[in-house]
CSV table of C-alpha atoms and ligand atoms in Angstrom, one decimal:
chain,number,residue,atom,x,y,z
A,1,MET,CA,-17.3,-16.8,16.0
A,2,THR,CA,-19.7,-14.2,14.7
A,3,SER,CA,-21.4,-15.2,11.5
A,4,ILE,CA,-21.5,-13.3,8.2
A,5,ASP,CA,-24.4,-10.9,7.6
A,6,SER,CA,-24.1,-10.4,3.9
A,7,ASP,CA,-27.6,-9.0,3.3
A,8,ALA,CA,-27.2,-6.1,5.7
A,9,LYS,CA,-26.9,-2.6,4.4
A,10,ILE,CA,-23.2,-2.9,5.5
A,11,PRO,CA,-22.1,-6.6,5.1
A,12,ASN,CA,-20.2,-7.6,8.2
A,13,ASN,CA,-19.1,-10.3,10.5
A,14,VAL,CA,-19.0,-8.1,13.6
A,15,ASP,CA,-22.7,-8.5,14.6
A,16,LEU,CA,-23.6,-4.9,13.6
A,17,ALA,CA,-27.3,-5.8,14.0
A,18,GLY,CA,-26.6,-6.5,17.7
A,19,ASP,CA,-25.5,-2.9,18.3
A,20,ARG,CA,-28.1,-0.6,17.0
A,21,ARG,CA,-26.3,2.6,17.9
A,22,LEU,CA,-23.2,1.6,16.2
A,23,GLN,CA,-25.1,0.3,13.2
A,24,ARG,CA,-27.0,3.6,12.9
A,25,ALA,CA,-23.8,5.6,13.2
A,26,LEU,CA,-22.1,3.6,10.4
A,27,GLU,CA,-25.2,3.7,8.2
A,28,ALA,CA,-25.1,7.5,8.6
A,29,TRP,CA,-21.4,7.5,7.5
A,30,GLN,CA,-22.2,5.2,4.5
A,31,PRO,CA,-23.8,7.9,2.2
A,32,LYS,CA,-20.9,10.3,2.9
A,33,PHE,CA,-18.5,7.5,1.8
A,34,ILE,CA,-20.5,6.9,-1.4
A,35,GLU,CA,-20.6,10.6,-2.1
A,36,TRP,CA,-16.8,10.8,-1.6
A,37,TRP,CA,-16.4,7.8,-3.9
A,38,ARG,CA,-18.5,9.3,-6.7
A,39,ALA,CA,-16.7,12.7,-6.3
A,40,LEU,CA,-13.1,11.5,-5.8
A,41,GLY,CA,-13.0,7.9,-6.9
A,42,PRO,CA,-12.3,6.9,-10.6
A,43,VAL,CA,-13.1,9.8,-13.0
A,44,ALA,CA,-14.8,7.4,-15.5
A,45,PHE,CA,-16.5,4.0,-15.8
A,46,GLN,CA,-18.4,4.3,-12.6
A,47,ASP,CA,-21.5,3.2,-14.3
A,48,ARG,CA,-19.9,0.2,-16.1
A,49,PRO,CA,-20.0,-3.4,-14.9
A,50,VAL,CA,-16.5,-4.4,-13.7
A,51,TYR,CA,-15.5,-8.0,-12.9
A,52,LEU,CA,-14.5,-7.5,-9.3
A,53,ARG,CA,-13.7,-9.5,-6.3
A,54,THR,CA,-15.8,-8.8,-3.2
A,55,ALA,CA,-14.9,-10.0,0.3
A,56,ILE,CA,-17.8,-12.0,1.7
A,57,ASP,CA,-16.2,-14.3,4.3
A,58,VAL,CA,-13.0,-14.7,6.2
A,59,GLY,CA,-12.7,-18.5,6.3
A,60,GLN,CA,-10.1,-20.8,4.8
A,61,GLU,CA,-12.4,-22.2,2.1
A,62,GLY,CA,-12.8,-19.1,-0.1
A,63,TRP,CA,-13.4,-15.6,1.2
A,64,ALA,CA,-14.3,-13.7,-2.0
A,65,ASN,CA,-16.9,-13.6,-4.7
A,66,PHE,CA,-16.1,-12.6,-8.3
A,67,ASP,CA,-18.8,-11.0,-10.4
A,68,TYR,CA,-19.7,-8.0,-12.4
A,69,VAL,CA,-20.6,-4.9,-10.4
A,70,GLU,CA,-20.9,-1.2,-11.0
A,71,MET,CA,-18.4,0.4,-8.5
A,72,PRO,CA,-20.8,2.6,-6.6
A,73,ASP,CA,-22.8,-0.6,-5.8
A,74,TYR,CA,-19.8,-2.4,-4.6
A,75,ARG,CA,-20.6,-4.2,-1.3
A,76,TRP,CA,-18.0,-2.6,1.0
A,77,GLY,CA,-18.1,-4.6,4.2
A,78,ILE,CA,-16.5,-4.9,7.6
A,79,PHE,CA,-14.7,-8.2,8.1
A,80,LEU,CA,-12.3,-9.2,10.9
A,81,ALA,CA,-10.3,-12.4,10.7
A,82,GLU,CA,-11.5,-15.2,13.0
A,83,PRO,CA,-10.3,-14.8,16.6
A,84,GLU,CA,-7.5,-16.9,17.8
A,85,PRO,CA,-8.6,-18.6,21.0
A,86,ASP,CA,-6.6,-17.6,24.1
A,87,ARG,CA,-4.4,-15.2,22.1
A,88,ARG,CA,-1.6,-13.6,24.1
A,89,ILE,CA,0.4,-10.4,23.6
A,90,ALA,CA,3.6,-11.5,21.8
A,91,PHE,CA,5.9,-8.6,22.7
A,92,GLY,CA,6.6,-5.6,24.9
A,93,ASP,CA,6.0,-5.1,28.5
A,94,HIS,CA,2.7,-7.0,28.5
A,95,LEU,CA,4.3,-10.1,26.9
A,96,GLY,CA,2.3,-13.2,27.6
A,97,GLU,CA,-0.8,-11.3,29.0
A,98,PRO,CA,-4.2,-12.0,27.3
A,99,VAL,CA,-4.9,-9.6,24.4
A,100,TRP,CA,-7.4,-6.7,24.9
A,101,HIS,CA,-10.8,-6.8,23.4
A,102,ASP,CA,-11.3,-3.1,24.3
A,103,VAL,CA,-9.1,-0.1,24.2
A,104,PRO,CA,-7.0,0.3,27.4
A,105,GLY,CA,-7.6,3.9,28.6
A,106,GLU,CA,-3.9,4.7,28.9
A,107,HIS,CA,-3.3,3.7,25.2
A,108,ARG,CA,-6.4,5.3,23.7
A,109,ALA,CA,-4.7,8.3,22.1
A,110,ASP,CA,-1.8,6.2,20.6
A,111,LEU,CA,-4.1,3.6,19.3
A,112,ARG,CA,-6.4,6.2,17.7
A,113,ARG,CA,-3.4,7.8,16.1
A,114,LEU,CA,-2.2,4.5,14.6
A,115,VAL,CA,-5.7,3.7,13.2
A,116,VAL,CA,-6.1,7.2,11.8
A,117,VAL,CA,-2.7,7.3,10.1
A,118,GLN,CA,-3.3,3.9,8.5
A,119,GLY,CA,-6.9,4.7,7.6
A,120,ASP,CA,-5.9,8.0,5.9
A,121,THR,CA,-3.7,6.3,3.4
A,122,GLU,CA,-6.5,4.1,2.0
A,123,PRO,CA,-8.8,6.8,0.5
A,124,ALA,CA,-5.7,8.8,-0.3
A,125,SER,CA,-4.5,6.3,-2.8
A,126,VAL,CA,-7.9,6.1,-4.5
A,127,GLU,CA,-7.7,9.9,-5.0
A,128,GLN,CA,-4.1,9.7,-6.3
A,129,GLN,CA,-5.1,7.1,-8.9
A,130,ARG,CA,-8.4,8.5,-10.0
A,131,HIS,CA,-7.3,9.7,-13.5
A,132,LEU,CA,-5.6,6.5,-14.5
A,133,CYS,CA,-8.7,4.8,-15.7
A,134,THR,CA,-8.8,6.9,-18.9
A,135,THR,CA,-5.4,5.5,-20.0
A,136,ALA,CA,-5.4,1.9,-18.9
A,137,PRO,CA,-3.2,-0.3,-21.2
A,138,SER,CA,-5.9,-3.0,-21.3
A,139,LEU,CA,-9.2,-4.0,-19.9
A,140,TYR,CA,-7.4,-6.5,-17.7
A,141,ASP,CA,-5.3,-3.7,-16.2
A,142,LEU,CA,-8.3,-1.4,-15.9
A,143,ARG,CA,-10.1,-4.0,-13.9
A,144,ASN,CA,-7.0,-4.5,-11.6
A,145,LEU,CA,-6.9,-0.8,-11.0
A,146,PHE,CA,-10.5,-0.8,-10.0
A,147,GLN,CA,-10.0,-3.8,-7.8
A,148,VAL,CA,-7.2,-2.1,-5.9
A,149,ASN,CA,-9.4,1.1,-5.6
A,150,VAL,CA,-12.5,-0.6,-4.2
A,151,GLU,CA,-10.4,-2.6,-1.8
A,152,GLU,CA,-8.6,0.5,-0.5
A,153,GLY,CA,-12.2,1.8,0.0
A,154,ARG,CA,-12.9,-1.3,2.1
A,155,HIS,CA,-9.7,-0.8,4.1
A,156,LEU,CA,-11.0,2.7,4.9
A,157,TRP,CA,-14.3,1.0,6.1
A,158,ALA,CA,-12.1,-1.4,8.2
A,159,MET,CA,-10.5,1.6,10.0
A,160,VAL,CA,-13.7,3.6,10.3
A,161,TYR,CA,-15.4,0.6,12.0
A,162,LEU,CA,-12.7,0.6,14.6
A,163,LEU,CA,-13.0,4.4,15.1
A,164,HIS,CA,-16.8,4.2,15.5
A,165,ARG,CA,-16.8,1.1,17.6
A,166,TYR,CA,-14.0,1.8,20.0
A,167,PHE,CA,-13.2,5.5,20.1
A,168,GLY,CA,-16.6,7.1,20.8
A,169,ARG,CA,-17.2,10.7,19.8
A,170,ASP,CA,-13.5,11.4,18.8
A,171,GLY,CA,-13.6,8.3,16.7
A,172,ARG,CA,-16.7,9.5,14.8
A,173,ASP,CA,-15.1,12.9,14.2
A,174,GLU,CA,-11.9,11.2,12.9
A,175,ALA,CA,-14.0,9.0,10.6
A,176,ASP,CA,-15.6,12.1,9.1
A,177,GLU,CA,-12.2,13.8,8.7
A,178,MET,CA,-11.0,10.8,6.6
A,179,LEU,CA,-13.4,12.1,3.9
A,180,GLU,CA,-12.5,15.7,4.4
A,181,ARG,CA,-8.7,15.5,3.9
A,182,HIS,CA,-7.8,15.1,0.3
A,183,SER,CA,-4.7,14.0,-1.5
A,184,GLY,CA,-2.7,17.0,-2.6
A,185,ASP,CA,-5.2,19.5,-1.1
A,186,ALA,CA,-3.2,22.7,-0.1
A,187,ASP,CA,-5.4,23.4,2.9
A,188,ASN,CA,-6.3,19.9,4.1
A,189,PRO,CA,-3.9,17.3,2.7
A,190,ARG,CA,-3.5,13.6,3.6
A,191,ILE,CA,-1.3,12.9,6.6
A,192,LEU,CA,1.7,11.3,4.9
A,193,GLY,CA,3.8,13.0,2.2
A,194,ALA,CA,3.9,10.1,-0.3
A,195,PHE,CA,0.1,10.1,-0.3
A,196,ASN,CA,-0.2,13.7,-1.6
A,197,GLU,CA,1.7,13.0,-4.8
A,198,PRO,CA,-0.4,12.3,-7.8
A,199,THR,CA,0.0,8.9,-9.6
A,200,PRO,CA,0.2,10.4,-13.1
A,201,ASP,CA,0.8,7.4,-15.3
A,202,TRP,CA,0.7,3.6,-15.3
A,203,LEU,CA,4.4,3.1,-14.9
A,204,SER,CA,4.0,5.2,-11.7
A,205,PHE,CA,1.0,3.1,-10.7
A,206,PHE,CA,2.9,-0.2,-11.1
A,207,MET,CA,5.8,1.2,-9.1
A,208,PHE,CA,3.4,2.6,-6.5
A,209,THR,CA,1.7,-0.7,-6.0
A,210,TYR,CA,5.0,-2.4,-5.8
A,211,PHE,CA,6.7,-0.1,-3.3
A,212,THR,CA,4.1,1.9,-1.6
A,213,ASP,CA,1.4,-0.8,-1.2
A,214,ARG,CA,4.3,-2.9,0.2
A,215,ASP,CA,4.9,-0.3,2.8
A,216,GLY,CA,1.2,-0.9,3.6
A,217,LYS,CA,1.9,-4.6,3.9
A,218,PHE,CA,4.6,-4.0,6.5
A,219,GLN,CA,2.5,-1.5,8.5
A,220,LEU,CA,-0.4,-3.9,8.5
A,221,ALA,CA,1.7,-6.9,9.4
A,222,SER,CA,3.1,-5.0,12.4
A,223,LEU,CA,-0.3,-3.8,13.5
A,224,ARG,CA,-1.6,-7.4,13.1
A,225,GLU,CA,0.7,-8.2,16.1
A,226,SER,CA,-1.1,-5.6,18.2
A,227,GLY,CA,-2.3,-6.5,21.7
A,228,PHE,CA,-5.6,-4.7,20.7
A,229,ASP,CA,-7.2,-7.7,19.2
A,230,PRO,CA,-9.9,-6.0,17.0
A,231,LEU,CA,-7.1,-4.1,15.3
A,232,SER,CA,-5.0,-7.2,14.9
A,233,ARG,CA,-7.9,-9.2,13.3
A,234,THR,CA,-8.8,-6.3,11.1
A,235,CYS,CA,-5.3,-6.0,9.7
A,236,ASP,CA,-5.0,-9.7,9.3
A,237,PHE,CA,-7.9,-9.7,6.9
A,238,MET,CA,-6.8,-6.6,5.1
A,239,LEU,CA,-3.5,-8.3,4.3
A,240,LYS,CA,-5.3,-10.9,2.2
A,241,GLU,CA,-6.5,-8.2,-0.1
A,242,GLU,CA,-3.2,-6.3,0.0
A,243,ALA,CA,-1.4,-9.3,-1.6
A,244,HIS,CA,-3.3,-8.6,-4.8
A,245,HIS,CA,-2.2,-5.0,-4.9
A,246,MET,CA,1.5,-6.0,-4.7
A,247,PHE,CA,0.8,-8.6,-7.4
A,248,VAL,CA,-0.4,-5.8,-9.6
A,249,GLY,CA,2.8,-3.9,-9.0
A,250,ALA,CA,5.2,-6.9,-9.3
A,251,THR,CA,3.6,-8.3,-12.5
A,252,GLY,CA,3.0,-4.8,-13.9
A,253,VAL,CA,6.6,-3.8,-13.7
A,254,GLY,CA,7.6,-7.3,-14.8
A,255,ARG,CA,5.5,-7.0,-18.0
A,256,VAL,CA,7.0,-3.6,-18.8
A,257,VAL,CA,10.4,-5.1,-18.4
A,258,GLU,CA,9.4,-8.1,-20.6
A,259,ARG,CA,8.2,-5.7,-23.4
A,260,THR,CA,11.4,-3.7,-23.2
A,261,VAL,CA,13.5,-6.9,-23.6
A,262,GLN,CA,11.3,-8.0,-26.5
A,263,LEU,CA,11.8,-4.6,-28.3
A,264,THR,CA,15.5,-4.6,-27.5
A,265,LYS,CA,16.0,-8.0,-29.1
A,266,GLU,CA,13.7,-7.3,-32.1
A,267,HIS,CA,15.4,-4.0,-33.0
A,268,ASP,CA,18.9,-4.9,-31.7
A,269,THR,CA,19.1,-1.6,-29.7
A,270,ASP,CA,18.6,-0.6,-26.1
A,271,ASP,CA,17.2,2.7,-27.3
A,272,VAL,CA,13.6,1.3,-27.4
A,273,ARG,CA,11.8,4.6,-27.0
A,274,GLN,CA,11.7,5.1,-30.7
A,275,PHE,CA,9.7,1.8,-30.8
A,276,GLY,CA,7.3,2.7,-28.1
A,277,GLY,CA,9.0,0.9,-25.3
A,278,ILE,CA,10.3,2.2,-22.0
A,279,ASP,CA,14.1,2.1,-21.8
A,280,VAL,CA,15.9,0.6,-18.8
A,281,PRO,CA,17.4,3.9,-17.5
A,282,THR,CA,13.9,5.4,-17.4
A,283,LEU,CA,12.6,2.4,-15.5
A,284,GLN,CA,15.5,2.7,-13.1
A,285,ARG,CA,14.7,6.4,-12.4
A,286,TYR,CA,11.0,5.6,-11.7
A,287,LEU,CA,12.1,2.8,-9.5
A,288,ASN,CA,14.5,5.1,-7.6
A,289,PHE,CA,11.8,7.6,-7.0
A,290,HIS,CA,9.1,5.3,-5.8
A,291,CYS,CA,11.4,3.3,-3.6
A,292,SER,CA,12.9,6.3,-1.9
A,293,VAL,CA,9.6,8.0,-1.3
A,294,SER,CA,8.3,4.7,0.2
A,295,LEU,CA,11.4,4.4,2.4
A,296,ASP,CA,10.5,7.7,4.0
A,297,LEU,CA,7.1,6.3,5.2
A,298,PHE,CA,8.9,4.2,7.8
A,299,GLY,CA,10.0,7.4,9.6
A,300,ALA,CA,13.3,8.3,11.3
A,301,GLU,CA,15.9,5.6,12.1
A,302,THR,CA,15.2,6.0,15.8
A,303,SER,CA,11.9,7.0,17.4
A,304,THR,CA,10.6,7.1,20.9
A,305,ASN,CA,7.1,6.8,19.5
A,306,ALA,CA,8.0,3.5,17.9
A,307,ALA,CA,9.6,2.3,21.1
A,308,ASN,CA,6.6,3.3,23.2
A,309,TYR,CA,4.2,1.6,20.8
A,310,PHE,CA,6.2,-1.6,21.0
A,311,ALA,CA,6.7,-1.5,24.8
A,312,ALA,CA,3.0,-0.9,25.2
A,313,GLY,CA,2.0,-3.8,23.0
A,314,LEU,CA,0.3,-1.7,20.4
A,315,LYS,CA,2.5,-2.3,17.3
A,316,GLY,CA,4.9,-5.2,17.0
A,317,ARG,CA,7.6,-6.2,14.5
A,318,PHE,CA,7.1,-8.0,11.1
A,319,HIS,CA,6.6,-11.7,12.0
A,320,GLU,CA,7.1,-11.0,15.7
A,321,GLU,CA,6.6,-14.6,16.8
A,322,ARG,CA,9.2,-16.0,14.4
A,323,ARG,CA,11.9,-13.8,15.9
A,324,VAL,CA,14.4,-15.3,18.3
A,325,ASP,CA,15.0,-12.8,21.1
A,326,ASP,CA,13.2,-11.8,24.3
A,327,HIS,CA,10.5,-9.8,22.5
A,328,ARG,CA,10.9,-7.0,25.0
A,329,LEU,CA,14.2,-5.6,23.7
A,330,HIS,CA,15.1,-3.6,26.8
A,331,ASP,CA,18.7,-4.8,26.8
A,332,GLU,CA,19.3,-5.2,23.1
A,333,THR,CA,21.1,-2.9,20.8
A,334,THR,CA,21.4,-2.7,17.0
A,335,THR,CA,23.1,-0.5,14.4
A,336,VAL,CA,21.3,2.1,12.3
A,337,PRO,CA,22.7,4.2,9.4
A,338,HIS,CA,24.3,7.4,10.4
A,339,ALA,CA,25.3,10.1,8.0
A,340,THR,CA,27.9,12.8,8.9
A,341,ASP,CA,30.0,15.3,6.9
A,342,ASP,CA,32.6,12.6,6.7
A,343,GLY,CA,30.4,10.0,5.1
A,344,ILE,CA,27.9,7.3,5.7
A,345,GLY,CA,28.4,5.0,8.6
A,346,GLU,CA,26.5,3.3,11.4
A,347,ARG,CA,25.8,4.0,15.0
A,348,GLU,CA,24.7,1.8,17.8
A,349,ALA,CA,21.2,2.4,19.1
A,350,PRO,CA,18.8,0.7,21.5
A,351,ALA,CA,16.9,-2.0,19.6
A,352,LEU,CA,13.7,-0.6,21.1
A,353,THR,CA,14.1,2.9,19.6
A,354,ALA,CA,15.4,1.5,16.3
A,355,LEU,CA,12.2,-0.3,15.3
A,356,ASN,CA,11.4,1.9,12.3
A,357,GLU,CA,14.8,1.0,10.9
A,358,THR,CA,14.1,-2.7,11.6
A,359,LEU,CA,10.8,-2.6,9.7
A,360,ARG,CA,12.5,-0.6,6.9
A,361,ASP,CA,15.2,-3.3,6.6
A,362,ASP,CA,12.5,-6.0,6.4
A,363,PHE,CA,10.8,-4.0,3.7
A,364,ILE,CA,14.0,-3.6,1.7
A,365,ALA,CA,14.7,-7.3,1.8
A,366,ASP,CA,11.2,-7.9,0.5
A,367,CYS,CA,11.6,-5.4,-2.3
A,368,ARG,CA,14.8,-7.1,-3.4
A,369,LYS,CA,12.8,-10.2,-4.5
A,370,GLY,CA,11.0,-8.5,-7.2
A,371,ILE,CA,14.1,-6.8,-8.5
A,372,GLU,CA,15.8,-10.2,-8.8
A,373,ARG,CA,12.9,-11.6,-10.8
A,374,TRP,CA,12.9,-8.6,-13.2
A,375,ASN,CA,16.6,-9.0,-13.6
A,376,ARG,CA,16.2,-12.6,-14.7
A,377,THR,CA,14.2,-11.2,-17.6
A,378,LEU,CA,16.7,-8.4,-18.2
A,379,ALA,CA,19.7,-10.8,-18.2
A,380,GLY,CA,18.6,-11.6,-21.8
A,381,VAL,CA,19.8,-8.2,-22.9
A,382,ASP,CA,22.6,-7.7,-20.4
A,383,ALA,CA,20.8,-5.1,-18.4
A,384,GLU,CA,19.7,-4.9,-14.8
A,385,LEU,CA,17.8,-2.8,-12.3
A,386,LYS,CA,19.0,-2.0,-8.8
A,387,LEU,CA,17.5,-0.9,-5.6
A,388,PRO,CA,18.9,2.6,-4.7
A,389,HIS,CA,20.9,3.0,-1.5
A,390,VAL,CA,18.7,3.5,1.6
A,391,GLY,CA,20.0,7.1,1.9
A,392,PHE,CA,19.1,8.1,-1.7
A,393,ASN,CA,16.6,10.9,-2.1
A,394,ARG,CA,15.4,10.8,1.5
A,395,ASN,CA,13.6,13.5,3.3
A,396,VAL,CA,13.3,11.9,6.7
A,397,GLY,CA,15.9,10.9,9.3
A,398,THR,CA,19.7,11.0,9.1
A,399,PHE,CA,19.7,11.2,5.3
A,400,GLY,CA,17.1,14.0,5.2
A,401,SER,CA,19.6,16.8,5.1
A,402,ARG,CA,22.2,15.0,2.9
A,403,ARG,CA,22.6,14.2,-0.7
A,404,VAL,CA,23.3,10.6,-1.4
A,405,SER,CA,23.8,9.0,-4.8
A,406,PRO,CA,21.9,5.8,-5.7
A,407,ASP,CA,25.1,3.8,-5.1
A,408,GLY,CA,25.4,5.2,-1.6
A,409,GLN,CA,28.0,8.0,-1.9
A,410,LEU,CA,27.6,11.2,0.0
A,411,VAL,CA,27.6,13.9,-2.7
A,412,SER,CA,27.7,17.7,-2.7
A,413,GLU,CA,24.7,19.8,-3.7
A,414,ASP,CA,26.6,20.7,-6.9
A,415,ASP,CA,27.2,17.0,-7.7
A,416,TRP,CA,23.6,16.2,-6.9
A,417,GLN,CA,22.3,18.9,-9.4
A,418,ALA,CA,24.8,17.7,-12.0
A,419,HIS,CA,23.5,14.1,-11.8
A,420,VAL,CA,20.0,14.2,-10.6
A,421,ALA,CA,18.7,13.8,-14.2
A,422,GLU,CA,20.4,10.4,-14.3
A,423,TRP,CA,18.9,9.4,-11.0
A,424,LEU,CA,15.3,10.6,-10.8
A,425,PRO,CA,12.6,10.9,-13.5
A,426,THR,CA,13.1,14.1,-15.5
A,427,ALA,CA,10.3,16.3,-17.0
A,428,ASP,CA,11.3,14.7,-20.3
A,429,ASP,CA,10.9,11.1,-18.9
A,430,ARG,CA,7.5,12.0,-17.6
A,431,ALA,CA,6.4,13.6,-20.9
A,432,PHE,CA,7.6,10.5,-22.8
A,433,VAL,CA,5.9,8.0,-20.5
A,434,GLU,CA,2.8,10.2,-20.6
A,435,SER,CA,2.9,10.1,-24.4
A,436,LEU,CA,2.6,6.3,-24.3
A,437,MET,CA,-0.5,6.4,-22.1
A,438,VAL,CA,-3.4,5.6,-24.4
A,439,GLY,CA,-6.5,3.9,-23.1
A,440,VAL,CA,-6.9,0.4,-24.7
A,441,THR,CA,-10.5,-0.8,-24.3
A,442,GLU,CA,-10.7,-3.7,-26.7
A,443,ALA,CA,-10.8,-7.0,-24.8
A,444,GLY,CA,-7.5,-8.9,-25.1
A,445,LYS,CA,-5.6,-5.9,-26.8
A,446,MET,CA,-2.6,-4.5,-25.0
A,447,ALA,CA,-0.8,-1.1,-25.2
A,448,GLY,CA,2.6,-1.4,-27.0
A,449,TRP,CA,4.8,-0.6,-23.9
A,450,VAL,CA,3.7,-3.5,-21.8
A,451,ALA,CA,3.6,-7.3,-22.4
A,452,PRO,CA,0.3,-9.2,-21.8
A,453,PRO,CA,-0.1,-11.0,-18.4
A,454,SER,CA,0.7,-14.7,-18.4
A,455,SER,CA,-2.9,-15.5,-17.2
A,456,GLY,CA,-6.2,-13.7,-16.5
A,457,ILE,CA,-8.0,-13.1,-13.3
A,458,HIS,CA,-9.9,-15.9,-11.4
A,459,ALA,CA,-9.2,-18.4,-14.2
A,460,ARG,CA,-10.7,-16.1,-16.8
A,461,PRO,CA,-8.8,-15.7,-20.1
A,462,VAL,CA,-6.6,-12.7,-20.7
A,463,ASP,CA,-9.0,-11.5,-23.4
A,464,PHE,CA,-12.0,-11.7,-21.1
A,465,GLU,CA,-14.3,-8.7,-21.0
A,466,TYR,CA,-13.2,-7.5,-17.6
A,467,VAL,CA,-15.0,-4.2,-17.9
A,468,VAL,CA,-18.1,-4.0,-20.0
A,469,LEU,CA,-18.1,-0.7,-21.9
B,1,FE2,FE1,-5.0,-0.7,1.7
B,2,FE2,FE1,-3.2,-1.6,-1.1
């Protein structure tokens, strides 16, 4: 395997030094990236030392280094997981054939599209979250926000490397466009809808990292199955970093829930807003919003694109090799949700075209685990959170033109308007949550709406100076 070049301008384990043209092209992209980071990355603290994890290796015995770094000096590098000897394509019409180490000509356009769509989400989320640093509930949380941000930056590097290395001139153009589209820009927005919504407050951030970064996990996990081996190895390594992003979401929401339960018990009321806590119905509405927006990211229930990607060996299923079927799916059928004027039912569909729904189902099952954990805390005050029905607040697919309540009833437009304030965050909810957002910058201190974490980062104490102000 290729060794790590950690002193290079761009740290990497892809032997950049052995390909001068590529190295020069990426070194020319690097200042544009830094310029983007300074302009559209975090709005403050860019010149402060932050205790950050940096990827430095891909091996089993530790792949990251923890130290103080000022974010513009972060060592964004290019790392691919170690190659699997004699790896074979695990699905589709090329099942059992050796994986590709270059882009097959006939799949070039599709692969480029997959890389561009994935890559676009990475800088998008940094842009969405750039204002949050001024209202972090603690230094610990501020550091976690920055950790997520710099790693999304590295994920952009991961995709830009693939574009430069394997897609020639078009790839270089696409890499430049990654820095030209901006989240929420009226003229040149990010590609996917959910990545054009701002992340206005920390409750939204925790929900975003729980649900939307988890969509990222499932996309990366199915691209890790790809027959295009460089894409597979890239995504494999990105998943290591992604786990922390979901940890931030799961423990973040968990700590809000814990604080809500504390305040409920202390004051013997579930109306905890007057005591600076976030009440369960508000948490539920935020959850409903972020869950439903993330469900849309998987696309329509049936898709010929998804079928083609699978048949061609470009994008597999979550945990493809653990599945017990023929991994070709030509003769298999499944059921997908189907909404009509009469109600919500199911219809049969070829398994091959229903792959978006299969991935969405896997995502929903994964989301459930966190909800169950939060509900164990909420059981102490007889409250619970629920995942909304898959059809709730959707804009894509069979539910896109329907109104569905969180418990899965088809409702009229009038009913929707009458109840939407119970189901989705209202202007009043947003204003209230916003009013709780005050930056806490004293080490070990925590804003009043969220409980402290149970432990610190990388064996440091919770009151460690994670960001030096
Ligand atoms: Fe990412
Ligand atoms: Fe992420």
